[in-house]
PDB file of C-alpha atoms in Angstrom:
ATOM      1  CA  UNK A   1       0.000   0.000   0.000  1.00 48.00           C
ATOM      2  CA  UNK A   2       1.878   3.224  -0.933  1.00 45.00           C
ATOM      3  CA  UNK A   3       1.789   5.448   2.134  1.00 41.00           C
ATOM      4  CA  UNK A   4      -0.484   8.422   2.309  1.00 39.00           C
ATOM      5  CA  UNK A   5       1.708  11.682   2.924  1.00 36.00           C
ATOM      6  CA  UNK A   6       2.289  11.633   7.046  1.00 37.00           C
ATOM      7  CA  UNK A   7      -0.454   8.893   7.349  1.00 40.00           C
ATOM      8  CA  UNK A   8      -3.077  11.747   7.607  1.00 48.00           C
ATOM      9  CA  UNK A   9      -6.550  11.053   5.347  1.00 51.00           C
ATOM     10  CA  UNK A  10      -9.041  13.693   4.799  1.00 52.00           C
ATOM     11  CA  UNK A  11     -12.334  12.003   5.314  1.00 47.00           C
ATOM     12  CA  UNK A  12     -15.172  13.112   2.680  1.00 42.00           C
ATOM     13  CA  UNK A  13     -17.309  10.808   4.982  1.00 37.00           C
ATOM     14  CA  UNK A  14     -20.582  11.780   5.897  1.00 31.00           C
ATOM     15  CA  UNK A  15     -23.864  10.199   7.646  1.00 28.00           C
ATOM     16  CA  UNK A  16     -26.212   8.468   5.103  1.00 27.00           C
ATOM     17  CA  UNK A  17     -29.040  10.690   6.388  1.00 28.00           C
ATOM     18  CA  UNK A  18     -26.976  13.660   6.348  1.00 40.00           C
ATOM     19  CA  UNK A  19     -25.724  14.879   3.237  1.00 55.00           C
ATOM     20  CA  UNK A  20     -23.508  17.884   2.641  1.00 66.00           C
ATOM     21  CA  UNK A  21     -24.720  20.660   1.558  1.00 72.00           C
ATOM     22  CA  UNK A  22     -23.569  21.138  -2.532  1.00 79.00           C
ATOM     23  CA  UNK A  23     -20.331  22.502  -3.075  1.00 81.00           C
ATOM     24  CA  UNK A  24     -19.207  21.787   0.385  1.00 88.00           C
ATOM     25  CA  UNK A  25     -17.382  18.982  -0.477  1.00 92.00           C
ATOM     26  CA  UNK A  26     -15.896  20.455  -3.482  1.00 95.00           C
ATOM     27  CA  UNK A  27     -14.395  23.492  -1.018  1.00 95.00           C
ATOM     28  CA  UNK A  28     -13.164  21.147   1.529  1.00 94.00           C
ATOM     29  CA  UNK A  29     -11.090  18.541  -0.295  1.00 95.00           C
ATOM     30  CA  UNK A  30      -9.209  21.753  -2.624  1.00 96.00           C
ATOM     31  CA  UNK A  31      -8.807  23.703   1.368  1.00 96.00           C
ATOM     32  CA  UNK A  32      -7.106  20.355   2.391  1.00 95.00           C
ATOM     33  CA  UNK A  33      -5.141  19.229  -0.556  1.00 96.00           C
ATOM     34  CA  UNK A  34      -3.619  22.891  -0.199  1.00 96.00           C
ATOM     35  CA  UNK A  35      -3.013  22.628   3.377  1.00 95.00           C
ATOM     36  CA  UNK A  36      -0.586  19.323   2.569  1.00 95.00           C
ATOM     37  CA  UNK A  37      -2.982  16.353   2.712  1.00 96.00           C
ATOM     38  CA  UNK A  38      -2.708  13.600  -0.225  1.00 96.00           C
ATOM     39  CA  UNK A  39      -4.793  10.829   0.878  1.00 96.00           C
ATOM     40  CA  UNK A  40      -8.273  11.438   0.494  1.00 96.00           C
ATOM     41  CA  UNK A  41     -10.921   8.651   1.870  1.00 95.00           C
ATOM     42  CA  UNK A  42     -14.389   8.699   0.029  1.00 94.00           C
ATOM     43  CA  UNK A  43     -17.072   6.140  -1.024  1.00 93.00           C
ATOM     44  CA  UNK A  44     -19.881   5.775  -3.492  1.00 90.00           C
ATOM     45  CA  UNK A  45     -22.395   6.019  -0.661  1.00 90.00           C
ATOM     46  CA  UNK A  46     -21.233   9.460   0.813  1.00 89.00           C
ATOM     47  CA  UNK A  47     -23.191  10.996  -2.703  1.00 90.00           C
ATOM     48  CA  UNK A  48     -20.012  13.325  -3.085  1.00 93.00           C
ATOM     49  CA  UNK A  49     -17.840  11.521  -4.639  1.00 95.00           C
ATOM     50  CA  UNK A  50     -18.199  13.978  -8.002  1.00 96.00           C
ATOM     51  CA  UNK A  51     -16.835  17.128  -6.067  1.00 96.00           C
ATOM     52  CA  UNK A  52     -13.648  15.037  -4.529  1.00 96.00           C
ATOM     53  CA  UNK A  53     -13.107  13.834  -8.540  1.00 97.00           C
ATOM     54  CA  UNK A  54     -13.514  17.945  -9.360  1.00 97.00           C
ATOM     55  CA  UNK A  55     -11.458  18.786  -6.617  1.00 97.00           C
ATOM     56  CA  UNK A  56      -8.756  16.753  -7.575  1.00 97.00           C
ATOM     57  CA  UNK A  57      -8.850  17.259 -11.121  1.00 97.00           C
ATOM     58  CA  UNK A  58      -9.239  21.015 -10.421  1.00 98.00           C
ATOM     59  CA  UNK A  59      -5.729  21.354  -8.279  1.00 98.00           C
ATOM     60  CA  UNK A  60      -3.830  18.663 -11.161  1.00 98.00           C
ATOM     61  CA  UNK A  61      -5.081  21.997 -13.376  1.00 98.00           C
ATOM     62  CA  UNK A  62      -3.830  24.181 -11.306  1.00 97.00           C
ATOM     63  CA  UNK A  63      -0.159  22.354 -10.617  1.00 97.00           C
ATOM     64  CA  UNK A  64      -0.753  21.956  -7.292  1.00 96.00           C
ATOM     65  CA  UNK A  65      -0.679  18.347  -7.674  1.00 97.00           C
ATOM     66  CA  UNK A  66      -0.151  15.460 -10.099  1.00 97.00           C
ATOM     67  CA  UNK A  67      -2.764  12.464 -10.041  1.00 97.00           C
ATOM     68  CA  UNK A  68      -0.015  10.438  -8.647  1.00 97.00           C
ATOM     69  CA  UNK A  69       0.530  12.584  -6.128  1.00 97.00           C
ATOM     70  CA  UNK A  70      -3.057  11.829  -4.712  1.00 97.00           C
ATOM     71  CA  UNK A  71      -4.377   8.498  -2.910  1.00 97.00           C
ATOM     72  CA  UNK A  72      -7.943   7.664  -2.641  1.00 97.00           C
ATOM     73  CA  UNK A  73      -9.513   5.530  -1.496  1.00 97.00           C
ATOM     74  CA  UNK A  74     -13.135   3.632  -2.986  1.00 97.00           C
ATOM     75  CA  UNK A  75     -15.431   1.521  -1.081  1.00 97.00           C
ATOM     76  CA  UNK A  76     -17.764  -1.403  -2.265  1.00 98.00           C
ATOM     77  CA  UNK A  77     -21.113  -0.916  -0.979  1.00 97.00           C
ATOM     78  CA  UNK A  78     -23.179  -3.869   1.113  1.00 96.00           C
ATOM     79  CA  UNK A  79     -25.682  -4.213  -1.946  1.00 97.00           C
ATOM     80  CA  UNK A  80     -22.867  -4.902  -4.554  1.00 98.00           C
ATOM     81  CA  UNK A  81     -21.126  -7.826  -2.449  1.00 98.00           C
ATOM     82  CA  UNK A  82     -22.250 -10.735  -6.020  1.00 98.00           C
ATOM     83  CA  UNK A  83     -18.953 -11.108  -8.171  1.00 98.00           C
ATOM     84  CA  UNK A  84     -20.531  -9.905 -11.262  1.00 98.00           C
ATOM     85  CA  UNK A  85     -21.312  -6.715  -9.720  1.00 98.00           C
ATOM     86  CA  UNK A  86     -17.900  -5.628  -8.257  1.00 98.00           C
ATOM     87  CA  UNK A  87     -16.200  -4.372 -11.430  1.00 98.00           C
ATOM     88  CA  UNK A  88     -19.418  -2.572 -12.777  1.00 98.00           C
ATOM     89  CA  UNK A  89     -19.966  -0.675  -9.270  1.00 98.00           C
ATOM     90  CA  UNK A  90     -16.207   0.266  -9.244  1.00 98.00           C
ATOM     91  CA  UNK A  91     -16.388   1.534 -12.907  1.00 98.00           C
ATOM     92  CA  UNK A  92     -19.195   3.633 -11.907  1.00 97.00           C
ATOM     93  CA  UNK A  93     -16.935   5.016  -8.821  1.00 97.00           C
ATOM     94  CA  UNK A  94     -14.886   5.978 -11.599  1.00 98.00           C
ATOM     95  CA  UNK A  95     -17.107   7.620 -13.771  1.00 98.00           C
ATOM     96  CA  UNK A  96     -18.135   9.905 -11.386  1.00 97.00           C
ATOM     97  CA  UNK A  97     -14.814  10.629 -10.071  1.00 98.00           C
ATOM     98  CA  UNK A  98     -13.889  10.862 -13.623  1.00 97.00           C
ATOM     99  CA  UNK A  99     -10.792   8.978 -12.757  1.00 97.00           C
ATOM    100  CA  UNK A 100      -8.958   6.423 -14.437  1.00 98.00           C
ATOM    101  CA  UNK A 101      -8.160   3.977 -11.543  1.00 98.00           C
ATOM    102  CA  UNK A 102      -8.769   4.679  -7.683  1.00 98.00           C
ATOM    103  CA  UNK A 103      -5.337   4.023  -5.575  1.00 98.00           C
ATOM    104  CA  UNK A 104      -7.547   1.631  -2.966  1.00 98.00           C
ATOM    105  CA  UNK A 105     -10.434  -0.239  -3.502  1.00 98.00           C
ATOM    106  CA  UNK A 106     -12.112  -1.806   0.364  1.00 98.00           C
ATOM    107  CA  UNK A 107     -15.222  -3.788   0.582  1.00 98.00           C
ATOM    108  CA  UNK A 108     -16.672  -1.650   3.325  1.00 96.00           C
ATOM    109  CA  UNK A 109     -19.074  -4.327   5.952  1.00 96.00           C
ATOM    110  CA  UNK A 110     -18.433  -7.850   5.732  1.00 96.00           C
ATOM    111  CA  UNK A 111     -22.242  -8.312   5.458  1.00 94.00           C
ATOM    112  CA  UNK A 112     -24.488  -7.672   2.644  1.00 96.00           C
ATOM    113  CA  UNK A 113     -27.546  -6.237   1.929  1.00 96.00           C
ATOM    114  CA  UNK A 114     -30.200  -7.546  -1.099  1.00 97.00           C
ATOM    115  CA  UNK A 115     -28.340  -6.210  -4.264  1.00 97.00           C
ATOM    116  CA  UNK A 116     -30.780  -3.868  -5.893  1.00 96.00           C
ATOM    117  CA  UNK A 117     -31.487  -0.331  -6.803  1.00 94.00           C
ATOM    118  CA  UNK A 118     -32.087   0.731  -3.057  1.00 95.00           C
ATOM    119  CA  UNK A 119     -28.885   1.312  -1.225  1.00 94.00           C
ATOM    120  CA  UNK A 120     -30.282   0.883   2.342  1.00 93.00           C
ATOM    121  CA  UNK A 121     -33.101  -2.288   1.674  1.00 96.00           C
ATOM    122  CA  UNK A 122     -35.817  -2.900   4.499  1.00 95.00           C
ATOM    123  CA  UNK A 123     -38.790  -4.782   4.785  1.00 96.00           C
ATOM    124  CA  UNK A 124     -42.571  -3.734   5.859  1.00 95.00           C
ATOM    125  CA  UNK A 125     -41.159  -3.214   8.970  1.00 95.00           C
ATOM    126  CA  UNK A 126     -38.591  -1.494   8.607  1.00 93.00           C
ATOM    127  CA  UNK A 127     -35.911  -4.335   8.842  1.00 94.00           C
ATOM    128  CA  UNK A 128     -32.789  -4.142   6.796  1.00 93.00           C
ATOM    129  CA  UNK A 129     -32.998  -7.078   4.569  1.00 96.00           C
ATOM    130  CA  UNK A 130     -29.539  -8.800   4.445  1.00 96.00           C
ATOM    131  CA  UNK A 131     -27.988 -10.866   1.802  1.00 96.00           C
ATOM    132  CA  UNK A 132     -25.936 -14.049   1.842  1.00 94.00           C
ATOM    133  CA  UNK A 133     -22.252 -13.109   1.111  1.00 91.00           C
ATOM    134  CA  UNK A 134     -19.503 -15.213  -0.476  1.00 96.00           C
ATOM    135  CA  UNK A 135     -16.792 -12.893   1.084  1.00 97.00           C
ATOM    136  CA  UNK A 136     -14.159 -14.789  -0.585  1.00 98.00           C
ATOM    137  CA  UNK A 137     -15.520 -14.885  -4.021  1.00 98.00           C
ATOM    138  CA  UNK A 138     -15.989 -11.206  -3.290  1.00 98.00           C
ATOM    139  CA  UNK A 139     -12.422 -11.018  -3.112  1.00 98.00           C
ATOM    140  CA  UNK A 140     -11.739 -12.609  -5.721  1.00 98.00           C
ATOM    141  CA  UNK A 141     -13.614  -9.573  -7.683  1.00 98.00           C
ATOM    142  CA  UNK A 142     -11.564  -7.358  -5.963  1.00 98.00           C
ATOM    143  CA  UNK A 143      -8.359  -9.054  -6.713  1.00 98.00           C
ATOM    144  CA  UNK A 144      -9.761  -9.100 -10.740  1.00 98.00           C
ATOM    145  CA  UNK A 145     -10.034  -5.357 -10.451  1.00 98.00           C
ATOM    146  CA  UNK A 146      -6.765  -4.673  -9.657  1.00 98.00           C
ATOM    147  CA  UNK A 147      -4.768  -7.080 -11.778  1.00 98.00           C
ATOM    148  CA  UNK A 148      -7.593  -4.969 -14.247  1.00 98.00           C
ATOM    149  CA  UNK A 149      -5.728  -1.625 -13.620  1.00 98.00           C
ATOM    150  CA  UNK A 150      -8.837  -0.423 -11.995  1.00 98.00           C
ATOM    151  CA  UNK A 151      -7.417  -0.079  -8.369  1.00 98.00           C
ATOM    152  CA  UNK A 152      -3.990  -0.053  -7.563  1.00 98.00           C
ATOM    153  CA  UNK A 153      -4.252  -1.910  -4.410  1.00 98.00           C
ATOM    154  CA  UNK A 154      -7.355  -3.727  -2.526  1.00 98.00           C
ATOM    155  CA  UNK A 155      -8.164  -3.570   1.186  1.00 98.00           C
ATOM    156  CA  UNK A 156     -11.470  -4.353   3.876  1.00 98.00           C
ATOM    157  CA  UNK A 157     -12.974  -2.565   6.269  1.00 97.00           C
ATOM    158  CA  UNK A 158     -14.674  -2.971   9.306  1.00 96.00           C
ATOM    159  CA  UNK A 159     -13.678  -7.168   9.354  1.00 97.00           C
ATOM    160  CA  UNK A 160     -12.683  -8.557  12.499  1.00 97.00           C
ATOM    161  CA  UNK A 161      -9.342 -11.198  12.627  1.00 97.00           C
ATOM    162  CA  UNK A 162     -11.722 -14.400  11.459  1.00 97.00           C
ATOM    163  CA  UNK A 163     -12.554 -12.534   8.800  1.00 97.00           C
ATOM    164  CA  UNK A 164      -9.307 -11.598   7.746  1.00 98.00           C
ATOM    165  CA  UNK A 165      -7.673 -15.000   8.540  1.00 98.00           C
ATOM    166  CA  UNK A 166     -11.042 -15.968   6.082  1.00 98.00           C
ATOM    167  CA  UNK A 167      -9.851 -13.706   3.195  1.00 98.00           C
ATOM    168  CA  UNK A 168      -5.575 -14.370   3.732  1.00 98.00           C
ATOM    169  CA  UNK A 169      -6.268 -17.871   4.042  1.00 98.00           C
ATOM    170  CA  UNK A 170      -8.545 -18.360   0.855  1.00 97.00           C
ATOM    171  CA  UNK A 171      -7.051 -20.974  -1.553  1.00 96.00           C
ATOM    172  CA  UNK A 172      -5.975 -19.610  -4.180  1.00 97.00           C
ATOM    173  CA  UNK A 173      -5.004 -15.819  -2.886  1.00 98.00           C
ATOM    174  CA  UNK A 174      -3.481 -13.902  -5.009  1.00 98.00           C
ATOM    175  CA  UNK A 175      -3.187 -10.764  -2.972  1.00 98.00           C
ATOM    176  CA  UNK A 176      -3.615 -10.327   0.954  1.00 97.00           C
ATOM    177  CA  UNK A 177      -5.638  -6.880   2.216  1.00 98.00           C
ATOM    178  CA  UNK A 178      -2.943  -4.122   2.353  1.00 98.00           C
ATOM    179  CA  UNK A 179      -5.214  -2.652   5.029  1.00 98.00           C
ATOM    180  CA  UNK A 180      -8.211  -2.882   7.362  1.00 98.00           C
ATOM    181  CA  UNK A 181     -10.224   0.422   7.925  1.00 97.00           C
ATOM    182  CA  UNK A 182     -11.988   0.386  11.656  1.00 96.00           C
ATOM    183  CA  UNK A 183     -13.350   2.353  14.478  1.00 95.00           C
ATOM    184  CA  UNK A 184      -9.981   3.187  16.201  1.00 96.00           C
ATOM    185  CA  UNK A 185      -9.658   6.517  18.827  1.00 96.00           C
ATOM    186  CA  UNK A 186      -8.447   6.849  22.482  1.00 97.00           C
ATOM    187  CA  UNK A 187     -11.701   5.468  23.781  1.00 95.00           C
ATOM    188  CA  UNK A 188     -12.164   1.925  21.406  1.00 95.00           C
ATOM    189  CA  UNK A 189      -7.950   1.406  20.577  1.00 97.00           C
ATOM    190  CA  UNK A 190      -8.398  -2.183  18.912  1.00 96.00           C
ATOM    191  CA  UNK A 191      -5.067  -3.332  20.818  1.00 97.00           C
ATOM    192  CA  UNK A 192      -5.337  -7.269  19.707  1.00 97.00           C
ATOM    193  CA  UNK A 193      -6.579  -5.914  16.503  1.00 98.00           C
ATOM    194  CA  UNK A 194      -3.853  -3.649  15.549  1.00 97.00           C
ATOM    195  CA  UNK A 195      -1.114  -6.305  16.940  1.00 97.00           C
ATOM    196  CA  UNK A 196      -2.776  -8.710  14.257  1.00 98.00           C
ATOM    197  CA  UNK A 197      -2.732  -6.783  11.424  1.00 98.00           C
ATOM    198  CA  UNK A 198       0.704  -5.987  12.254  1.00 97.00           C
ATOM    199  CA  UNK A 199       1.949  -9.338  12.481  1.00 97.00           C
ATOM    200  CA  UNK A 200       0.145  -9.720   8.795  1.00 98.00           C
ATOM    201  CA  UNK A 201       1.541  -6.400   7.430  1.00 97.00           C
ATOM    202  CA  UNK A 202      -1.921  -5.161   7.236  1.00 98.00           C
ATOM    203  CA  UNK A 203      -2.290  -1.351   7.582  1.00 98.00           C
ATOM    204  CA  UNK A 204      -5.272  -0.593  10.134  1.00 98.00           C
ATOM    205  CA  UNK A 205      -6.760   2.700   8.970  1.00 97.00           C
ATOM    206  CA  UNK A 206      -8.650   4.373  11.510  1.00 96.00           C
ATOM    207  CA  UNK A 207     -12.285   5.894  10.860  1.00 93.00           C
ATOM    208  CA  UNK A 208     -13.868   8.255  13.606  1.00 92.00           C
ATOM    209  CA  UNK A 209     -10.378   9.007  15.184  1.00 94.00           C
ATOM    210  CA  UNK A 210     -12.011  12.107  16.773  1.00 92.00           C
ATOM    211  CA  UNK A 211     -15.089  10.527  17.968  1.00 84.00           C
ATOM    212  CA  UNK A 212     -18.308  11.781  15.826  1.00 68.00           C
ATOM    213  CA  UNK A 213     -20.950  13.701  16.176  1.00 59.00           C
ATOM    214  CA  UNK A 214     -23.846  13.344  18.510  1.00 53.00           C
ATOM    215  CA  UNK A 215     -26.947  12.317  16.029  1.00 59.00           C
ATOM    216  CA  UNK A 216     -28.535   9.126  18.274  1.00 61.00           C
ATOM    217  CA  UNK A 217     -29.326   7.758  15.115  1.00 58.00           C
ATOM    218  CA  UNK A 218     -26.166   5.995  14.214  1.00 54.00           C
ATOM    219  CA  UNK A 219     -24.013   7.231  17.059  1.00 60.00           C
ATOM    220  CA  UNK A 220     -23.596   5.364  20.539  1.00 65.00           C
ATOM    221  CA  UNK A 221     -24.041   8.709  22.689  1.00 65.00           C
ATOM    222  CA  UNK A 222     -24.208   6.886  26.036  1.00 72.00           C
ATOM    223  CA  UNK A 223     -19.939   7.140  25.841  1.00 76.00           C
ATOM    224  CA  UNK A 224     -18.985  10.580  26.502  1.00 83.00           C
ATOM    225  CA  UNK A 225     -17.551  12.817  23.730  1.00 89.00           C
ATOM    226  CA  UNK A 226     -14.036  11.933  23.699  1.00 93.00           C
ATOM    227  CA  UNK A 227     -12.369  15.346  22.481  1.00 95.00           C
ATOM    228  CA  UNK A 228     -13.934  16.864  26.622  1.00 95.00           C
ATOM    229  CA  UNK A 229     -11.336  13.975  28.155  1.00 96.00           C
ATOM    230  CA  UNK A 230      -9.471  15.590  30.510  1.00 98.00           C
ATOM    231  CA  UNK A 231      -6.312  13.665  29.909  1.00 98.00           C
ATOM    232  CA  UNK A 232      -6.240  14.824  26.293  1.00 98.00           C
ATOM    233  CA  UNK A 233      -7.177  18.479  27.142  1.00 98.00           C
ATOM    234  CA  UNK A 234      -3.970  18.298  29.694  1.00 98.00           C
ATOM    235  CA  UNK A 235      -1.708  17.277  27.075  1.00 98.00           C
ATOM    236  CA  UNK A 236      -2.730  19.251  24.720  1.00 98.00           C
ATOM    237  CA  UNK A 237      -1.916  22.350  27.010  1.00 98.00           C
ATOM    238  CA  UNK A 238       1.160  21.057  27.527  1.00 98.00           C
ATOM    239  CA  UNK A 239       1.904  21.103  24.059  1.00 98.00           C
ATOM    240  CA  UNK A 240      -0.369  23.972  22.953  1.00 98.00           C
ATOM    241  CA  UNK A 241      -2.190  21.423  21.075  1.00 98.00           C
ATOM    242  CA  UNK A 242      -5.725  20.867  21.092  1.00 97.00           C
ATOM    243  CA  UNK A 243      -7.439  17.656  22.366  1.00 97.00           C
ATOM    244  CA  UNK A 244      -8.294  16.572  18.668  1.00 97.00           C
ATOM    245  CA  UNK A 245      -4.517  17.232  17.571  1.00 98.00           C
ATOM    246  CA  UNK A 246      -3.676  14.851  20.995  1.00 98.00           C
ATOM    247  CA  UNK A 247      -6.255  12.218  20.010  1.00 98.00           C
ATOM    248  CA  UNK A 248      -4.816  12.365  16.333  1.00 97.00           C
ATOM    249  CA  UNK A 249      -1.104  12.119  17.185  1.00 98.00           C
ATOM    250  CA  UNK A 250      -1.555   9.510  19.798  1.00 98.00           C
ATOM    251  CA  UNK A 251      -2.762   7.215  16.441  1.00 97.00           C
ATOM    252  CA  UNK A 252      -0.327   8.351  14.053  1.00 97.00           C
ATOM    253  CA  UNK A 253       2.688   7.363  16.451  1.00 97.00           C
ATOM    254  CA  UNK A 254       1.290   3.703  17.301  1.00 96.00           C
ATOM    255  CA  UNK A 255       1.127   3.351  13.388  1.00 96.00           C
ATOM    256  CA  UNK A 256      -2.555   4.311  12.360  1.00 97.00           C
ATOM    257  CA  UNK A 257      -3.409   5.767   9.754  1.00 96.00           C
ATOM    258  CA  UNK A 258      -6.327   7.928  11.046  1.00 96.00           C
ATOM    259  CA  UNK A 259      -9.144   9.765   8.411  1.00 94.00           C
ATOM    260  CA  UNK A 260     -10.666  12.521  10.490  1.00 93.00           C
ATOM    261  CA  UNK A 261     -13.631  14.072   8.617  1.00 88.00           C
ATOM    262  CA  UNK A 262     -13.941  17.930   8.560  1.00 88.00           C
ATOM    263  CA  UNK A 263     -15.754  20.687   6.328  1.00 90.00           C
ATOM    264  CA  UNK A 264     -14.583  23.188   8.681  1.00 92.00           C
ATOM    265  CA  UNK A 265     -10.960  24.855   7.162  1.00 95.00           C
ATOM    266  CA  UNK A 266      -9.400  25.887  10.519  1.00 96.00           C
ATOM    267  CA  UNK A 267      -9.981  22.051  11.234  1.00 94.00           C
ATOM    268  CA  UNK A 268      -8.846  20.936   8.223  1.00 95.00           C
ATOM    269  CA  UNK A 269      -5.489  22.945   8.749  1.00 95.00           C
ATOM    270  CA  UNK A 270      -5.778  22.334  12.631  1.00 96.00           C
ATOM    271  CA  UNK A 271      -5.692  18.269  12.204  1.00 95.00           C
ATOM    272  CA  UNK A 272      -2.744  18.317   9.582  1.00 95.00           C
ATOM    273  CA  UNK A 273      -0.478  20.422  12.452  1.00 96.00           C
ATOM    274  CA  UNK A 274       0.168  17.031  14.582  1.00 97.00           C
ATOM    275  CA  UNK A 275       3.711  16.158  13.098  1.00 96.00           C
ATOM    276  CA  UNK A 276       5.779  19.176  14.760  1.00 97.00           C
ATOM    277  CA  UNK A 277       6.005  17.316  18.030  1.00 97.00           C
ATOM    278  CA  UNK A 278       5.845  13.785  20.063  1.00 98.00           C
ATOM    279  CA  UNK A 279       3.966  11.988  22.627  1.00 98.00           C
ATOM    280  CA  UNK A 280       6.370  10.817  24.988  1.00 98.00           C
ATOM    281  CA  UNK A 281       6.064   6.876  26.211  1.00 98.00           C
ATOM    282  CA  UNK A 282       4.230   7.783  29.571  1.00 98.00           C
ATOM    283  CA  UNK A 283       1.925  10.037  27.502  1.00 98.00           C
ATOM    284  CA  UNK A 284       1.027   7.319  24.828  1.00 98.00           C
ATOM    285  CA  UNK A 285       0.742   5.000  28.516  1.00 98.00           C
ATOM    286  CA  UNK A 286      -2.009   7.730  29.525  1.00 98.00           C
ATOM    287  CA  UNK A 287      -3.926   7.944  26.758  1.00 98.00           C
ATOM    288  CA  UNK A 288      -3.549   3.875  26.155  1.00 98.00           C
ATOM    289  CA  UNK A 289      -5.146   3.520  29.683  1.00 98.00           C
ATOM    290  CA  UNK A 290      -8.647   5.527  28.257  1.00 97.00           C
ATOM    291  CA  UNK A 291      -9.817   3.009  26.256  1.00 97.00           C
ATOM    292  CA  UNK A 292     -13.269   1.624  27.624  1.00 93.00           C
ATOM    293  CA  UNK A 293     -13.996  -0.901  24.317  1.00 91.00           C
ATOM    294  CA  UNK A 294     -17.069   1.179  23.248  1.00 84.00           C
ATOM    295  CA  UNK A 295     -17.743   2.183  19.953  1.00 84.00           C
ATOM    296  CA  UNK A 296     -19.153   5.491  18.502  1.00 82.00           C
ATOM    297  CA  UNK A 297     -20.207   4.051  15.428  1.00 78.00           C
ATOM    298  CA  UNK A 298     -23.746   2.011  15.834  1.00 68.00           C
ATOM    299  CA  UNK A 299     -23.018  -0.862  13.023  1.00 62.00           C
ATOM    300  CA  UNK A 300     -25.968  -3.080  11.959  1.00 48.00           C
ATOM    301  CA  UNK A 301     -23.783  -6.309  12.285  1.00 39.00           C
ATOM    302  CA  UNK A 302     -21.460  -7.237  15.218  1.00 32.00           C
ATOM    303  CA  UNK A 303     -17.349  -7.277  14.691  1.00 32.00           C
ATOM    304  CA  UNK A 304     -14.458  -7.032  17.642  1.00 35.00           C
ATOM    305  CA  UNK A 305     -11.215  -6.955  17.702  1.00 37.00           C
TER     306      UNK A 305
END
């Protein structure tokens, strides 16, 4: 997996029931690609995935950047899981990015939903109606798409170690996940995860590195909202850091790759400012000793570390 520049993503994630406003997107990934940032995380399902593609192709204009210079990062959505479907959903990732290949291709859940038209598939009452997933001939799609030209290098997300050891121990493999994007913050640190994937040479790519918002829709709120911890807030002052810039380093130095997700450009700027100083080992000790094992992020399916 080439490296994204100083491990830092720019997340054009947003809830499925709240969209960005238009143009937002657009603004945000040009604000961040100025500030430094190269590796740019995105999916079919955020609906924005046609500003990143301008925003890119706008600063390549410009000479800001080359396309090589960039790395982003596709998803493959729950309803596309059949083989058939894999290439034609990632061609149409492309199309709107207007792109000619994307730099990592993940199958986001390791459940499906009912491949159809409707992205988010429930029942009369209201239950999401799941599909039965071949994970490894999934794969296998994947692995056809890249040898394809289509991505330059294929990855998971949100798969727990049986379902990694499921994938790397497939008959037949022709190329292992380069990485494994999960929950990971102060508050839910993965520990057995991350020393897996490490053994494996598996890059764990942390989503919701900040926490999230508040919306009890798809957010646990019961934890408490990790950027008020007083720990962080005291190292931060010690540093003149904030608590997000804390949060953020403390991932980057135990060899995450974190994706914080901002519109906002002081935050943009503010979470790319984390590589002018270091957490010393009783610090990282501190912030280690937070964790309480409870995830923001409500997921329909169950996965642990």
């Amino acid at each position: 997996m080439k490296g994204p520049t100083h491990r830092l993503t720019l997340s054009s994630f947003f809830s499925f029931s709240h969209q960005t406003p238009k143009g937002s997107c657009l603004e945000a990934v040009k604000i961040a690609i100025d500030a430094g940032y190269r590796h740019i995380d995105g999916a079919f399902v955020y609906f924005n995935e046609h500003e990143v593609g301008q925003a890119i192709r706008e600063k390549i204009a410009e000479g800001k950047i080359k396309r090589e210079d960039i790395f982003y990062c596709g998803k493959l959505w729950n309803t596309c899981h059949p083989p058939e479907l894999v290439r034609p959903t990632l061609e149409k990732t492309l199309k709107i990015l207007q792109l000619d290949y994307v730099d990592l291709y993940i199958i986001e859940l390791p459940m499906a939903f009912k491949p159809g038209d409707a992205l988010y598939p429930k029942d009369e009452n209201g239950k999401f109606i799941y599909h039965e997933t071949d994970l490894c001939a999934t794969w296998e799609a994947l692995e056809a798409c890249k040898d394809a030209g289509l991505a330059k290098s294929i990855g998971v997300s949100n798969f727990n170690r049986r379902q990694l050891e499921m994938i790397m121990n497939k008959p037949g493999l022709k190329y292992k996940p380069v990485s494994n994007q999960v929950e990971c913050h102060p508050y839910f640190t993965q520990p057995k995860l991350l020393e897996f994937c490490r053994q494996h040479d598996i890059v764990i790519v942390g989503y919701s590195p900040l926490g999230t918002s508040r919306d009890e829709s798809w957010v646990n709120v019961s934890s408490p909202p990790l950027l008020k911890d007083p720990v962080l807030n005291a190292i931060g002052k010690k540093y003149n850091k904030t608590a997000a810039q804390i949060a953020l380093r403390f991932n980057v130095q135990r060899g995450v790759v974190v994706i914080p997700k901002s519109f906002n450009p002081q935050r943009i700027r503010e979470n790319f400012q984390i590589f002018d100083f270091s957490l010393t080992e009783k610090e990282m000790k501190e912030i280690e000793a937070l964790n309480k094992n409870v995830r923001y992020i409500l997921i329909e399916h169950s996965y642990s570390s």
